[in-house]
Tab-separated table of C-alpha atoms and ligand atoms in Angstrom:
chain	number	residue	atom	x	y	z
G	1	UNK	CA	-4.623	-11.778	20.997
G	2	UNK	CA	-2.134	-14.346	19.671
G	3	UNK	CA	1.476	-13.187	19.318
G	4	UNK	CA	1.627	-14.637	15.809
G	5	UNK	CA	-0.523	-14.825	12.710
G	6	UNK	CA	-0.544	-17.421	9.967
G	7	UNK	CA	0.223	-16.516	6.375
G	8	UNK	CA	-1.795	-18.465	3.769
G	9	UNK	CA	-1.018	-19.398	0.157
G	10	UNK	CA	-4.059	-18.050	-1.753
G	11	UNK	CA	-3.629	-20.567	-4.600
G	12	UNK	CA	-3.983	-23.578	-2.265
G	13	UNK	CA	-5.575	-22.128	0.907
G	14	UNK	CA	-2.779	-23.876	2.853
G	15	UNK	CA	-0.753	-22.219	5.629
G	16	UNK	CA	2.811	-21.135	4.777
G	17	UNK	CA	4.373	-19.678	7.896
G	18	UNK	CA	3.651	-17.993	11.238
G	19	UNK	CA	4.704	-14.367	11.563
G	20	UNK	CA	5.126	-12.278	14.726
G	21	UNK	CA	2.279	-9.920	15.563
G	22	UNK	CA	4.037	-6.842	16.964
G	23	UNK	CA	2.635	-5.091	20.036
G	24	UNK	CA	2.677	-1.355	20.715
G	25	UNK	CA	5.866	-1.881	22.755
G	26	UNK	CA	7.534	-3.760	19.894
G	27	UNK	CA	6.531	-0.961	17.533
G	28	UNK	CA	7.890	1.706	19.885
G	29	UNK	CA	11.170	-0.198	20.158
G	30	UNK	CA	11.506	-0.299	16.344
G	31	UNK	CA	10.762	3.422	16.131
G	32	UNK	CA	13.419	4.144	18.813
G	33	UNK	CA	16.020	2.170	16.847
G	34	UNK	CA	15.038	4.106	13.728
G	35	UNK	CA	15.430	7.459	15.525
G	36	UNK	CA	19.025	6.590	16.472
G	37	UNK	CA	19.934	5.199	13.038
G	38	UNK	CA	18.468	8.216	11.239
G	39	UNK	CA	20.803	10.696	12.973
G	40	UNK	CA	23.943	9.007	11.630
G	41	UNK	CA	22.358	8.314	8.239
G	42	UNK	CA	21.423	11.966	7.679
G	43	UNK	CA	24.926	13.047	8.749
G	44	UNK	CA	26.620	10.907	6.059
G	45	UNK	CA	27.929	12.644	2.937
G	46	UNK	CA	25.309	12.464	0.149
G	47	UNK	CA	27.577	10.213	-1.921
G	48	UNK	CA	27.736	7.671	0.921
G	49	UNK	CA	23.924	7.463	1.100
G	50	UNK	CA	23.804	7.165	-2.700
G	51	UNK	CA	26.347	4.328	-2.624
G	52	UNK	CA	24.450	2.490	0.124
G	53	UNK	CA	21.200	2.661	-1.867
G	54	UNK	CA	22.952	1.477	-5.036
G	55	UNK	CA	24.331	-1.440	-3.076
G	56	UNK	CA	20.822	-2.218	-1.755
G	57	UNK	CA	19.561	-2.110	-5.369
G	58	UNK	CA	22.269	-4.546	-6.494
G	59	UNK	CA	21.447	-6.981	-3.677
G	60	UNK	CA	17.731	-6.858	-4.562
G	61	UNK	CA	18.614	-7.409	-8.230
G	62	UNK	CA	20.614	-10.493	-7.230
G	63	UNK	CA	17.571	-11.818	-5.339
G	64	UNK	CA	14.854	-11.116	-7.925
G	65	UNK	CA	14.053	-14.789	-8.418
G	66	UNK	CA	13.825	-15.499	-4.680
G	67	UNK	CA	11.617	-12.428	-4.043
G	68	UNK	CA	9.432	-13.325	-7.022
G	69	UNK	CA	8.945	-16.896	-5.801
G	70	UNK	CA	7.981	-15.567	-2.352
G	71	UNK	CA	5.343	-13.324	-3.953
G	72	UNK	CA	3.968	-16.246	-5.970
G	73	UNK	CA	3.635	-18.213	-2.737
G	74	UNK	CA	2.247	-15.472	-0.518
G	75	UNK	CA	0.192	-13.336	-2.940
G	76	UNK	CA	-0.634	-15.691	-5.810
G	77	UNK	CA	0.888	-13.311	-8.353
G	78	UNK	CA	1.816	-14.977	-11.660
G	79	UNK	CA	5.567	-15.631	-11.745
G	80	UNK	CA	6.105	-13.284	-14.719
G	81	UNK	CA	4.439	-10.401	-12.863
G	82	UNK	CA	6.255	-11.220	-9.625
G	83	UNK	CA	9.631	-11.072	-11.398
G	84	UNK	CA	8.685	-7.689	-12.851
G	85	UNK	CA	7.724	-6.472	-9.359
G	86	UNK	CA	11.001	-7.590	-7.755
G	87	UNK	CA	13.061	-5.997	-10.559
G	88	UNK	CA	10.983	-2.850	-10.202
G	89	UNK	CA	12.055	-2.579	-6.532
G	90	UNK	CA	15.728	-2.669	-7.611
G	91	UNK	CA	15.044	-0.042	-10.286
G	92	UNK	CA	13.223	2.258	-7.841
G	93	UNK	CA	16.162	1.986	-5.428
G	94	UNK	CA	18.610	2.744	-8.239
G	95	UNK	CA	16.607	5.729	-9.404
G	96	UNK	CA	16.374	7.303	-5.935
G	97	UNK	CA	20.056	6.493	-5.264
G	98	UNK	CA	20.575	9.497	-7.553
G	99	UNK	CA	18.581	11.765	-5.239
G	100	UNK	CA	20.924	12.433	-2.274
G	101	UNK	CA	23.310	14.366	-4.517
G	102	UNK	CA	20.500	16.184	-6.307
G	103	UNK	CA	18.458	17.496	-3.357
G	104	UNK	CA	19.676	21.011	-4.052
G	105	UNK	CA	18.231	23.949	-2.178
G	106	UNK	CA	17.977	27.481	-3.501
G	107	UNK	CA	19.950	30.646	-3.106
G	108	UNK	CA	17.532	33.561	-2.936
G	109	UNK	CA	18.654	37.161	-3.514
G	110	UNK	CA	18.262	39.293	-0.359
G	111	UNK	CA	19.773	42.541	0.933
G	112	UNK	CA	22.500	42.427	3.597
G	113	UNK	CA	23.321	38.753	3.413
G	114	UNK	CA	22.887	35.375	1.898
G	115	UNK	CA	19.642	33.381	1.944
G	116	UNK	CA	19.688	29.659	1.271
G	117	UNK	CA	17.256	26.796	1.645
G	118	UNK	CA	17.945	23.233	2.783
G	119	UNK	CA	15.848	20.097	2.261
G	120	UNK	CA	15.857	18.602	5.758
G	121	UNK	CA	14.665	15.008	6.249
G	122	UNK	CA	11.593	14.539	8.466
G	123	UNK	CA	13.343	11.958	10.664
G	124	UNK	CA	11.427	8.689	10.847
G	125	UNK	CA	8.816	7.963	8.150
G	126	UNK	CA	6.069	5.351	8.710
G	127	UNK	CA	4.966	3.416	5.629
G	128	UNK	CA	1.747	1.353	5.726
G	129	UNK	CA	1.377	-1.061	2.814
G	130	UNK	CA	-1.626	-3.065	1.510
G	131	UNK	CA	-1.651	-6.664	0.282
G	132	UNK	CA	-2.179	-6.112	-3.439
G	133	UNK	CA	1.380	-5.144	-4.474
G	134	UNK	CA	3.426	-5.782	-1.342
G	135	UNK	CA	6.927	-5.137	-2.702
G	136	UNK	CA	6.421	-2.408	-5.243
G	137	UNK	CA	4.219	-0.164	-3.113
G	138	UNK	CA	6.634	-0.514	-0.185
G	139	UNK	CA	9.557	0.575	-2.394
G	140	UNK	CA	7.713	3.670	-3.642
G	141	UNK	CA	7.814	4.862	-0.039
G	142	UNK	CA	11.072	3.525	1.397
G	143	UNK	CA	13.441	4.283	-1.523
G	144	UNK	CA	12.837	8.048	-1.776
G	145	UNK	CA	12.377	8.370	2.015
G	146	UNK	CA	15.788	6.795	2.689
G	147	UNK	CA	17.383	8.803	-0.128
G	148	UNK	CA	16.215	12.032	1.504
G	149	UNK	CA	17.957	11.098	4.772
G	150	UNK	CA	15.068	9.555	6.702
G	151	UNK	CA	14.811	6.240	8.535
G	152	UNK	CA	11.813	4.049	7.667
G	153	UNK	CA	9.466	1.888	9.701
G	154	UNK	CA	7.464	-0.275	7.313
G	155	UNK	CA	4.273	-2.174	8.103
G	156	UNK	CA	3.295	-4.748	5.482
G	157	UNK	CA	-0.297	-6.007	5.281
G	158	UNK	CA	-1.086	-8.927	7.616
G	159	UNK	CA	-1.871	-11.145	4.606
G	160	UNK	CA	1.363	-10.523	2.671
G	161	UNK	CA	4.400	-9.818	4.871
G	162	UNK	CA	6.952	-12.225	3.335
G	163	UNK	CA	8.653	-10.063	0.700
G	164	UNK	CA	8.807	-7.034	3.038
G	165	UNK	CA	10.516	-9.129	5.704
G	166	UNK	CA	13.010	-10.401	3.133
G	167	UNK	CA	13.684	-6.859	1.859
G	168	UNK	CA	14.466	-5.848	5.466
G	169	UNK	CA	17.069	-8.620	5.639
G	170	UNK	CA	18.503	-7.721	2.235
G	171	UNK	CA	18.914	-4.088	3.336
G	172	UNK	CA	21.166	-5.246	6.184
G	173	UNK	CA	22.969	-7.627	3.858
G	174	UNK	CA	23.640	-4.666	1.531
G	175	UNK	CA	25.230	-2.734	4.407
G	176	UNK	CA	22.421	-0.362	5.411
G	177	UNK	CA	22.838	0.470	9.108
G	178	UNK	CA	20.872	-1.504	11.730
G	179	UNK	CA	17.631	0.254	12.628
G	180	UNK	CA	17.466	2.398	9.475
G	181	UNK	CA	14.882	0.228	7.709
G	182	UNK	CA	12.684	-1.583	10.230
G	183	UNK	CA	9.948	-3.947	9.048
G	184	UNK	CA	7.257	-4.324	11.729
G	185	UNK	CA	4.645	-7.022	11.112
G	186	UNK	CA	1.281	-6.797	12.832
G	187	UNK	CA	-2.219	-5.440	12.614
G	188	UNK	CA	-3.219	-2.077	11.247
G	189	UNK	CA	-5.065	-1.091	14.387
G	190	UNK	CA	-1.929	-1.627	16.516
G	191	UNK	CA	1.215	-1.089	14.425
G	192	UNK	CA	-0.315	1.183	11.780
G	193	UNK	CA	-2.095	3.299	14.396
G	194	UNK	CA	1.123	3.600	16.395
G	195	UNK	CA	2.864	5.059	13.330
G	196	UNK	CA	0.076	7.631	13.259
G	197	UNK	CA	0.180	8.481	16.962
G	198	UNK	CA	3.896	8.158	17.800
G	199	UNK	CA	5.492	11.619	18.074
G	200	UNK	CA	8.801	10.444	16.541
G	201	UNK	CA	7.188	9.272	13.290
G	202	UNK	CA	7.105	12.591	11.445
G	203	UNK	CA	5.435	11.539	8.180
G	204	UNK	CA	3.091	8.699	7.214
G	205	UNK	CA	2.636	7.135	3.781
G	206	UNK	CA	-0.523	5.029	3.562
G	207	UNK	CA	-1.789	2.868	0.694
G	208	UNK	CA	-5.040	0.987	1.166
G	209	UNK	CA	-8.775	1.503	1.374
G	210	UNK	CA	-10.333	4.951	1.295
G	211	UNK	CA	-12.107	4.383	4.633
G	212	UNK	CA	-8.953	3.446	6.584
G	213	UNK	CA	-6.974	6.122	4.728
G	214	UNK	CA	-9.461	8.753	5.858
G	215	UNK	CA	-9.001	7.647	9.498
G	216	UNK	CA	-5.217	7.649	9.116
G	217	UNK	CA	-5.367	11.196	7.719
G	218	UNK	CA	-7.589	12.315	10.614
G	219	UNK	CA	-5.131	10.807	13.115
G	220	UNK	CA	-2.199	12.494	11.375
G	221	UNK	CA	-4.077	15.814	11.433
G	222	UNK	CA	-4.328	15.586	15.226
G	223	UNK	CA	-0.520	15.208	15.351
G	224	UNK	CA	0.041	17.820	12.593
G	225	UNK	CA	1.825	15.087	10.695
G	226	UNK	CA	2.025	15.146	6.882
G	227	UNK	CA	0.479	12.159	5.153
G	228	UNK	CA	0.493	10.761	1.627
G	229	UNK	CA	-2.536	8.649	0.710
G	230	UNK	CA	-2.888	6.217	-2.195
G	231	UNK	CA	-6.460	4.886	-2.003
G	232	UNK	CA	-9.093	3.178	-4.109
G	233	UNK	CA	-10.118	3.625	-7.709
G	234	UNK	CA	-12.897	3.027	-10.232
G	235	UNK	CA	-10.987	3.944	-13.330
G	236	UNK	CA	-12.582	4.330	-16.747
G	237	UNK	CA	-11.312	2.829	-19.975
G	238	UNK	CA	-12.985	5.144	-22.512
G	239	UNK	CA	-13.294	3.751	-26.028
G	240	UNK	CA	-14.418	6.106	-28.813
G	241	UNK	CA	-15.855	4.738	-32.065
G	242	UNK	CA	-12.910	6.209	-34.002
G	243	UNK	CA	-10.396	4.123	-31.987
G	244	UNK	CA	-8.500	1.059	-33.127
G	245	UNK	CA	-11.229	-1.185	-31.677
G	246	UNK	CA	-9.256	-4.422	-32.174
G	247	UNK	CA	-6.367	-3.072	-30.138
G	248	UNK	CA	-8.632	-1.509	-27.492
G	249	UNK	CA	-10.559	-4.777	-26.997
G	250	UNK	CA	-7.449	-6.986	-27.019
G	251	UNK	CA	-5.796	-4.897	-24.298
G	252	UNK	CA	-8.894	-4.334	-22.122
G	253	UNK	CA	-8.678	-7.649	-20.151
G	254	UNK	CA	-5.089	-6.936	-19.055
G	255	UNK	CA	-6.092	-3.447	-17.944
G	256	UNK	CA	-8.632	-4.779	-15.448
G	257	UNK	CA	-7.830	-8.441	-14.760
G	258	UNK	CA	-4.104	-8.014	-14.124
G	259	UNK	CA	-3.420	-9.075	-10.499
G	260	UNK	CA	-6.979	-10.480	-10.514
G	261	UNK	CA	-8.349	-6.930	-10.546
G	262	UNK	CA	-6.767	-6.241	-7.165
G	263	UNK	CA	-5.178	-3.099	-8.502
G	264	UNK	CA	-6.064	0.453	-7.548
G	265	UNK	CA	-5.501	1.426	-11.223
G	266	UNK	CA	-7.720	-1.365	-12.634
G	267	UNK	CA	-9.803	-0.042	-15.553
G	268	UNK	CA	-12.902	-1.564	-13.992
G	269	UNK	CA	-15.359	0.442	-16.099
G	270	UNK	CA	-15.233	0.224	-19.884
G	271	UNK	CA	-17.144	3.134	-21.395
G	272	UNK	CA	-17.854	2.572	-25.095
G	273	UNK	CA	-19.310	5.028	-27.604
G	274	UNK	CA	-22.791	3.737	-28.422
G	275	UNK	CA	-22.155	3.300	-32.173
G	276	UNK	CA	-19.194	0.951	-31.420
G	277	UNK	CA	-20.716	-0.808	-28.399
G	278	UNK	CA	-21.877	-4.076	-30.051
G	279	UNK	CA	-18.731	-4.454	-32.146
G	280	UNK	CA	-16.518	-3.808	-29.118
G	281	UNK	CA	-18.289	-6.491	-27.047
G	282	UNK	CA	-17.921	-8.957	-29.939
G	283	UNK	CA	-14.160	-8.313	-29.915
G	284	UNK	CA	-13.893	-8.332	-26.115
G	285	UNK	CA	-15.483	-11.743	-25.590
G	286	UNK	CA	-12.693	-13.883	-27.146
G	287	UNK	CA	-10.046	-11.711	-25.455
G	288	UNK	CA	-11.622	-12.408	-22.038
G	289	UNK	CA	-12.096	-16.094	-22.762
G	290	UNK	CA	-8.462	-16.537	-23.701
G	291	UNK	CA	-7.213	-14.754	-20.550
G	292	UNK	CA	-5.173	-17.475	-18.807
G	293	UNK	CA	-6.156	-18.000	-15.162
G	294	UNK	CA	-4.341	-20.689	-13.216
G	295	UNK	CA	-1.374	-21.803	-11.153
G	296	UNK	CA	0.665	-18.650	-10.492
G	297	UNK	CA	3.904	-20.652	-10.621
G	298	UNK	CA	3.185	-21.587	-14.253
G	299	UNK	CA	5.122	-19.359	-16.700
G	300	UNK	CA	2.107	-18.958	-19.002
G	301	UNK	CA	-0.358	-17.797	-16.342
G	302	UNK	CA	-1.777	-14.295	-16.667
G	303	UNK	CA	-3.943	-14.247	-13.524
G	304	UNK	CA	-3.799	-16.084	-10.203
G	305	UNK	CA	-6.321	-16.370	-7.362
G	306	UNK	CA	-7.849	-13.652	-5.195
G	307	UNK	CA	-6.001	-12.937	-1.971
G	308	UNK	CA	-8.331	-14.562	0.594
G	309	UNK	CA	-11.608	-16.391	1.115
G	310	UNK	CA	-13.271	-13.343	2.651
G	311	UNK	CA	-12.151	-11.125	-0.214
G	312	UNK	CA	-13.580	-13.648	-2.694
G	313	UNK	CA	-16.953	-13.490	-0.905
G	314	UNK	CA	-16.870	-9.726	-1.095
G	315	UNK	CA	-16.150	-9.838	-4.868
G	316	UNK	CA	-18.899	-12.476	-5.364
G	317	UNK	CA	-21.371	-10.213	-3.579
G	318	UNK	CA	-21.041	-7.672	-6.401
G	319	UNK	CA	-22.549	-10.161	-8.871
G	320	UNK	CA	-25.892	-10.385	-7.012
G	321	UNK	CA	-28.492	-9.318	-9.576
G	322	UNK	CA	-25.814	-8.279	-12.094
G	323	UNK	CA	-26.355	-8.635	-15.858
G	324	UNK	CA	-23.382	-10.883	-16.702
G	325	UNK	CA	-22.527	-10.745	-20.422
G	326	UNK	CA	-19.786	-13.404	-20.425
G	327	UNK	CA	-17.038	-14.873	-18.258
G	328	UNK	CA	-13.605	-16.379	-18.646
G	329	UNK	CA	-12.522	-19.498	-16.820
G	330	UNK	CA	-10.776	-20.282	-13.529
G	331	UNK	CA	-9.560	-23.453	-11.820
G	332	UNK	CA	-11.924	-25.152	-9.384
G	333	UNK	CA	-10.841	-26.666	-6.098
G	334	UNK	CA	-8.811	-25.178	-3.296
G	335	UNK	CA	-7.548	-21.645	-3.584
G	336	UNK	CA	-9.509	-18.421	-3.879
G	337	UNK	CA	-10.311	-18.624	-7.600
G	338	UNK	CA	-12.666	-16.326	-9.449
G	339	UNK	CA	-13.308	-16.275	-13.195
G	340	UNK	CA	-12.931	-12.949	-15.046
G	341	UNK	CA	-16.417	-11.509	-15.475
G	342	UNK	CA	-17.882	-8.899	-17.828
G	343	UNK	CA	-21.094	-7.208	-16.709
G	344	UNK	CA	-23.395	-4.898	-18.666
G	345	UNK	CA	-24.172	-2.137	-16.198
G	346	UNK	CA	-26.455	0.860	-15.959
G	347	UNK	CA	-25.359	4.210	-14.610
G	348	UNK	CA	-26.069	4.219	-10.904
G	349	UNK	CA	-25.528	0.461	-10.484
G	350	UNK	CA	-23.262	-0.501	-7.609
G	351	UNK	CA	-20.929	-2.160	-10.124
G	352	UNK	CA	-20.647	1.082	-12.071
G	353	UNK	CA	-19.637	3.131	-9.039
G	354	UNK	CA	-17.959	1.065	-6.282
G	355	UNK	CA	-14.481	-0.445	-6.248
G	356	UNK	CA	-14.785	-4.255	-6.555
G	357	UNK	CA	-11.047	-4.967	-6.331
G	358	UNK	CA	-11.574	-8.208	-8.210
G	359	UNK	CA	-11.789	-9.466	-11.826
G	360	UNK	CA	-15.158	-7.912	-12.636
G	361	UNK	CA	-15.557	-5.203	-15.252
G	362	UNK	CA	-18.656	-3.105	-15.952
G	363	UNK	CA	-19.327	-2.045	-19.563
G	364	UNK	CA	-21.480	1.041	-20.187
G	365	UNK	CA	-22.366	2.918	-23.409
G	366	UNK	CA	-22.003	6.699	-23.823
G	367	UNK	CA	-23.357	9.139	-26.417
G	368	UNK	CA	-20.668	11.712	-27.181
G	369	UNK	CA	-17.464	13.284	-25.880
G	370	UNK	CA	-19.149	15.403	-23.212
G	371	UNK	CA	-21.150	12.403	-22.007
G	372	UNK	CA	-17.956	10.275	-21.836
G	373	UNK	CA	-16.219	12.833	-19.619
G	374	UNK	CA	-19.294	13.219	-17.427
G	375	UNK	CA	-19.626	9.444	-17.006
G	376	UNK	CA	-15.896	8.929	-16.370
G	377	UNK	CA	-16.096	11.541	-13.608
G	378	UNK	CA	-19.281	10.069	-12.095
G	379	UNK	CA	-17.444	8.386	-9.217
G	380	UNK	CA	-15.940	9.473	-5.919
G	381	UNK	CA	-12.550	8.233	-7.187
G	382	UNK	CA	-9.994	9.757	-9.552
G	383	UNK	CA	-6.915	7.597	-9.817
G	384	UNK	CA	-6.269	6.335	-13.350
G	385	UNK	CA	-7.918	5.928	-16.752
G	386	UNK	CA	-7.389	5.230	-20.442
G	387	UNK	CA	-8.661	7.009	-23.545
G	388	UNK	CA	-8.838	5.219	-26.898
G	389	UNK	CA	-9.224	7.488	-29.925
G	390	UNK	CA	-7.406	8.284	-33.170
G	391	UNK	CA	-8.435	11.963	-32.872
G	392	UNK	CA	-5.584	13.960	-31.314
G	393	UNK	CA	-7.683	16.971	-30.323
G	394	UNK	CA	-10.206	14.699	-28.622
G	395	UNK	CA	-7.426	12.841	-26.789
G	396	UNK	CA	-6.158	16.151	-25.410
G	397	UNK	CA	-9.635	17.455	-24.491
G	398	UNK	CA	-10.730	14.241	-22.769
G	399	UNK	CA	-7.460	13.769	-20.889
G	400	UNK	CA	-7.812	17.314	-19.538
G	401	UNK	CA	-11.492	16.756	-18.732
G	402	UNK	CA	-11.223	13.514	-16.761
G	403	UNK	CA	-10.438	14.173	-13.097
G	404	UNK	CA	-7.810	11.484	-12.518
G	405	UNK	CA	-4.176	11.633	-11.496
G	406	UNK	CA	-2.782	9.138	-14.036
G	407	UNK	CA	-4.161	8.813	-17.584
G	408	UNK	CA	-2.925	7.113	-20.713
G	409	UNK	CA	-4.004	7.522	-24.319
G	410	UNK	CA	-4.155	4.448	-26.572
G	411	UNK	CA	-2.446	2.429	-23.831
G	412	UNK	CA	-3.106	1.364	-20.243
G	413	UNK	CA	0.169	2.311	-18.639
G	414	UNK	CA	-0.025	3.728	-15.101
G	415	UNK	CA	3.277	3.185	-13.364
G	416	UNK	CA	6.728	4.272	-14.456
G	417	UNK	CA	8.947	4.939	-11.473
G	418	UNK	CA	10.357	8.119	-12.998
G	419	UNK	CA	6.934	9.729	-13.581
G	420	UNK	CA	4.526	10.912	-10.851
G	421	UNK	CA	1.760	8.632	-9.606
G	422	UNK	CA	-1.256	9.356	-7.411
G	423	UNK	CA	-4.946	10.116	-7.294
G	424	UNK	CA	-7.455	12.963	-7.174
G	425	UNK	CA	-10.695	13.096	-5.132
G	426	UNK	CA	-11.200	10.009	-2.891
G	427	UNK	CA	-8.242	8.264	-4.572
G	428	UNK	CA	-5.660	10.068	-2.542
G	429	UNK	CA	-3.553	12.956	-1.462
G	430	UNK	CA	-0.049	13.752	-2.685
G	431	UNK	CA	2.048	12.025	-5.328
G	432	UNK	CA	4.586	9.218	-5.244
G	433	UNK	CA	7.390	8.319	-7.678
G	434	UNK	CA	8.688	10.680	-10.356
G	435	UNK	CA	11.490	13.213	-10.172
G	436	UNK	CA	10.186	15.008	-7.052
G	437	UNK	CA	9.427	12.112	-4.690
G	438	UNK	CA	12.579	12.415	-2.547
G	439	UNK	CA	11.802	16.094	-1.958
G	440	UNK	CA	8.366	15.082	-0.618
G	441	UNK	CA	10.225	13.389	2.253
G	442	UNK	CA	11.856	16.652	3.317
G	443	UNK	CA	10.905	19.928	4.940
G	444	UNK	CA	12.311	23.163	3.568
G	445	UNK	CA	14.479	25.153	5.945
G	446	UNK	CA	15.330	28.748	5.087
G	447	UNK	CA	18.512	30.274	6.568
G	448	UNK	CA	19.598	33.904	6.308
G	449	UNK	CA	23.292	34.683	6.879
G	450	UNK	CA	24.003	38.372	7.567
G	451	UNK	CA	27.069	39.535	5.660
G	452	UNK	CA	27.187	43.165	6.775
G	453	UNK	CA	30.534	43.870	8.430
G	454	UNK	CA	29.570	45.857	11.552
Q	1	LIG	O1	-7.243	-2.478	3.197
Q	1	LIG	P1	-6.954	-1.665	4.500
Q	1	LIG	P2	-7.603	-4.037	3.121
Q	1	LIG	C1	-9.307	-1.565	-0.916
Q	1	LIG	C2	-9.962	-2.676	-1.667
Q	1	LIG	C3	-9.976	-3.777	-0.660
Q	1	LIG	C4	-10.259	-3.003	0.600
Q	1	LIG	C5	-9.842	-3.643	1.863
Q	1	LIG	O2	-11.238	-2.302	-2.064
Q	1	LIG	O3	-10.946	-4.736	-0.904
Q	1	LIG	O4	-9.540	-1.811	0.424
Q	1	LIG	O5	-8.465	-4.028	1.810
Q	1	LIG	C6	-3.415	-1.184	7.518
Q	1	LIG	N1	-4.560	2.333	11.062
Q	1	LIG	N2	-7.894	-1.487	-1.157
Q	1	LIG	O6	-8.441	-4.522	4.215
Q	1	LIG	O7	-7.741	-2.213	5.635
Q	1	LIG	C7	-3.552	-2.645	7.157
Q	1	LIG	O8	-2.996	-3.455	8.161
Q	1	LIG	C8	-3.439	2.195	10.333
Q	1	LIG	C9	-7.513	-0.573	-2.151
Q	1	LIG	O9	-6.314	-4.723	2.981
Q	1	LIG	O10	-7.089	-0.224	4.146
Q	1	LIG	C10	-2.783	-2.695	5.837
Q	1	LIG	O11	-1.381	-2.744	6.100
Q	1	LIG	N3	-3.276	1.223	9.418
Q	1	LIG	C11	-6.065	-0.298	-2.201
Q	1	LIG	C12	-3.143	-1.353	5.189
Q	1	LIG	O12	-3.543	-0.508	6.281
Q	1	LIG	C13	-4.302	0.366	9.235
Q	1	LIG	C14	-5.139	-1.367	-1.783
Q	1	LIG	C15	-4.308	-1.425	4.183
Q	1	LIG	O13	-5.421	-2.014	4.815
Q	1	LIG	C16	-5.492	0.469	9.989
Q	1	LIG	C17	-5.671	-2.230	-0.749
Q	1	LIG	C18	-5.605	1.512	10.922
Q	1	LIG	N4	-6.698	1.698	11.645
Q	1	LIG	C19	-7.003	-2.253	-0.481
Q	1	LIG	N5	-6.334	-0.519	9.585
Q	1	LIG	C20	-5.698	0.215	-3.537
Q	1	LIG	N6	-6.660	0.837	-4.215
Q	1	LIG	O14	-4.560	0.064	-3.970
Q	1	LIG	C21	-5.689	-1.227	8.640
Q	1	LIG	N7	-4.454	-0.706	8.428
């Protein structure tokens, strides 16, 4: 196998750069450096770790434009989105910079002594990242893991390593110790698997497909290693007839076509109450047609290309025999372009159940509230979802009835770094972000101190 791989610009299909393909030995060497760095890092006073993370955040903030341009080049993300993603990394670092001084244990009343708990870091944490949001997903793992006193070995996806490599350099530039935050580029079956099997990697965070995630979890089980999984989704955007239909239709394209649908939270099924179905489609059509697909470097672009030629073929395959209602537009020529597509689906259709991970949305009618909940839950996944209604009681009932980890009512928001994020069912295991994430990178130790004078 070649010692390098070539990174491609998805908007032009042209090569950008060659990147080292790490071997098992290279991976082991990075893990060994991380083991050494972690010991000194965990021994620092909490305020020193907090300061180091704040400094890292400031350096990232100062490089937002450079990181954003790299993501435009490597991932085809529109420049506006890429800037948001780079700023988000700085904000996540800033937020978890507050954690070292807040990881308080407990004091538990006992007879004959004092009982206290400590949040001990795991040691080295392995973070495996997919190609759809290379920077943000990486930061959801590395910021709280570092804050809790761990070292991190990070494996970006083969297709999109550029921003992760740059973040590794910026960490050093900010003064983080050598070895504490190691970025290891290479294949999942080599580097990713080594994170799973190496005895010194004590926790794994995986984001990617449900099938690989299941294998990663099985490997971690053999090592009795905790694992957090963020996997696929087939989230429902449920629109009741009593909703503000104009607003629901105007916002629906962004909820599924953002990042060209390559988003685990994409609302890729729109479920519409039957009495509002025709009107909703009438309103949706112009919203889809005005969705701006084009050069990701252009400030006005809302959607860029798909990530690769093979991924485009996989997305295209979903349209075989599909009942396409209408489509938006996309550039022709080089690059992995795909026009936003709205399909009228039946329950049981592949498009109504499987994750496409592209700009294709399935619209289905439902009869009443119970039917909406049943249909929303008729998938192996349970990551996100939206509920559009002006009826407060219904909003509460439906949000409690839908089995998903992240729901929003009369909006499509999924990610705020200070609120928890993660999926139910085949969408994952564990939660990232929010107030408790740093604690998830620790193990509780209980210590009893005898105080009896004898
Ligand atoms: O994911 P993979 P891919 C879904 C989406 C997409 C499909 C395939 O449907 O079309 O998955 O994407 C590393 N041990 N999602 O191929 O293969 C790999 O190198 C350890 C949904 O990119 O799961 C990469 O770094 N690691 C998802 C990461 O795992 C392994 C986001 C993800 O790769 C490994 C991405 C192994 N055996 C894809 N094999 C979402 N919903 O957010 C691969 N990897």
